[in-house]
C-alpha angles and dihedrals in degrees: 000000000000115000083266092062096242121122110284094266096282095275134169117274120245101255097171131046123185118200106203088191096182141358094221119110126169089212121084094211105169088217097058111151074212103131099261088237092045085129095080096048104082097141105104134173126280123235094256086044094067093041090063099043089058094045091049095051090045095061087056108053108284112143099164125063121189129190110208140157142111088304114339088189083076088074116089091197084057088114094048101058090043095046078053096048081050088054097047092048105251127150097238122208125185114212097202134175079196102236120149086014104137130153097262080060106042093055086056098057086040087056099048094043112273110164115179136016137191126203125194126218125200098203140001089240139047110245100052093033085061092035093060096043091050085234145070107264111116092095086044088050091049098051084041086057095046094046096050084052091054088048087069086258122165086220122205111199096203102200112189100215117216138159098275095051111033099099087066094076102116080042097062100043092048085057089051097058091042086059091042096247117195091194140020122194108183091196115195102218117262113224097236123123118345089357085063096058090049093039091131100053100043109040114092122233120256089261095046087060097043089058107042086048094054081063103048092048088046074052092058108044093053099047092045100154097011113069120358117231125204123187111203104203112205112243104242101076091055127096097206123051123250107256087257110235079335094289121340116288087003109116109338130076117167126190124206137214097268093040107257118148120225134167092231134004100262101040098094089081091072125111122241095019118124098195111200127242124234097216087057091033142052119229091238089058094036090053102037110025109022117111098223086057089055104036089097107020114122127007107283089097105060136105135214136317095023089045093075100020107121077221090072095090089041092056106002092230089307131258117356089203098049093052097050091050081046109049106000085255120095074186085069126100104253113263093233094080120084093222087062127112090219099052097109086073087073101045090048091051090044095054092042084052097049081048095054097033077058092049100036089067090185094314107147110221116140123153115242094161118184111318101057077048092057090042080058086092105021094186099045089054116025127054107240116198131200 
């Protein structure tokens, strides 16, 4: 109910719910969807935080439970939360690097009623996997894999595709099937965060993607029924924007380390926008009543031309984040779409990025500055609770 008494405005229910349980990682990806300040935010939610944040979304919808981070294994009350999702009746679901995923722990998650994991590979080869996590953790990943998938695990590999590794598509998928994936998502990396920074050096060319994808879809078609394939295409070579979380505030609430409640990973970096707190709020307030949730619900915010464009209901203006790192508006349309004013953003980074990617010639320079250096060692660092 709204403070009125009325029904809450008819919204969407919350379906998803993605608990970022900490910002610490011991990997350094320079790609990281990480804030690119997240070494100021230590404060992370208590145990019984977290308990209450997952009994109160449930109430109001959410099916799907997702522990996210950095890397949520850090977190010794890991089993806890998800022994807790089992109990409310969510589908969990852990997104892992792996690290730290041994047998002892495993056994643990299986036993409080973990169902599904996801585990993310940097690369389809060793060198440049490990190259790119600062750390020697392709062969652990492997075994991890292997091990999830003798644990009676559905597996989802999650490879972030770049320029550097895209030509190891058919790579990648042959060491899926080696390890029995159920699912494959080859995910071009999206320029948020820390992938924005190093958007040069990490997005492919046009002819880099049409042929890798040429290979994903020749992937697809021959393992039809057996492993599900799903080819992720950046932005920035679409003329038409992704249809952002489904709509703002539609389907997806994340909450973060800290507690604070967004309606998308990236969206604490907009101005004007006071995001609410779970520990000062409750998750029915924060979805249905607060201000920053419905800043950009609906269509009466929008400018031209996505105001009257009939693809408004198909993609909702795009992506809010997107158009404020663009053009320094999330009221913008986003930049992706060729209608846009703002279009000529992308062809010009686009352009900027085929240049590097000519000039670079396999030279490795990303910048990963100081907080993926103090995540380097997440417990000496960060104070993890739980």
């Amino acid at each position: 109910m709204s403070r009125d008494g009325s029904a809450s405005k008819n919204l969407p229910k919350p379906l998803w719910l993605c608990a970022e349980l900490t910002y610490a990682c011991p990997l350094q990806c320079p790609y990281c969807s990480n804030p690119v300040d997240f070494s100021r935010q230590r404060d992370t939610l208590k145990t019984e935080d977290w308990i209450r944040v997952l009994q109160q979304a449930r109430l109001l919808g959410a099916v799907q439970l997702g522990f996210s981070g950095g890397e949520p294994l850090l977190r010794r009350d890991l089993e806890t939360l998800v022994a807790e999702g089992r109990r409310l009746g969510y589908y969990t679901n852990l997104i892992t690097s792996a690290s730290g995923l041994g047998e002892e722990r495993l056994k643990a998650l299986k036993q409080a009623g973990l169902d599904h994991i996801q585990i993310s590979f940097q690369a389809g080869a060793r060198e440049l996997s490990d190259f790119m996590a600062a750390t020697e953790i392709f062969e652990h990943k492997l075994a991890a894999a292997k091990l999830v998938k003798q644990y009676g695990y559905d597996i989802v590999l999650n490879f972030v595709v770049y320029r550097d590794n895209i030509e190891q598509i058919e790579q990648m998928l042959e060491m899926a099937a080696e390890v029995g994936a159920d699912h494959v998502e080859l995910a071009n990396v999206q320029y948020y965060g820390w992938a924005f920074l190093n958007r040069d050096r990490l997005l492919p060319t046009r002819d880099q993607l049409q042929r890798a994808e040429a290979v994903a879809h020749d992937y697809q078609r021959r393992w039809k029924g057996r492993m599900r394939i799903l080819w992720v295409v950046p932005d920035y070579y679409e003329e038409r924007p992704k249809a952002c979380m489904n709509g703002w505030g539609s389907i997806f609430l994340t909450v973060a380390p800290d507690g604070v409640a967004l309606p998308c990973q990236a969206a604490r970096q907009l101005p004007g926008l006071e995001f609410p707190n779970v520990r000062e709020h409750s998750v029915d307030w924060i979805w249905n009543e607060s201000p920053a949730f419905n800043r950009f619900r609906g269509f009466d915010w929008m400018k031209e031309p996505c105001r009257s464009c009939p693809e408004r209901f198909k993609d909702f203006g795009g992506c809010r984040c997107q158009a404020y790192m663009l053009t320094g508006d999330p009221a913008n349309t986003d930049p992706v779409c060729s209608l846009s004013l703002h279009h000529d953003v992308i062809l010009s980074a686009v352009a900027s990025a085929n240049s590097a990617a000519r000039a670079a010639k396999g030279n490795h320079i990303f910048a990963r500055g100081e907080p993926p250096v103090i995540f380097r060692n997440a417990r000496n660092s960060i104070k993890l609770s739980g």
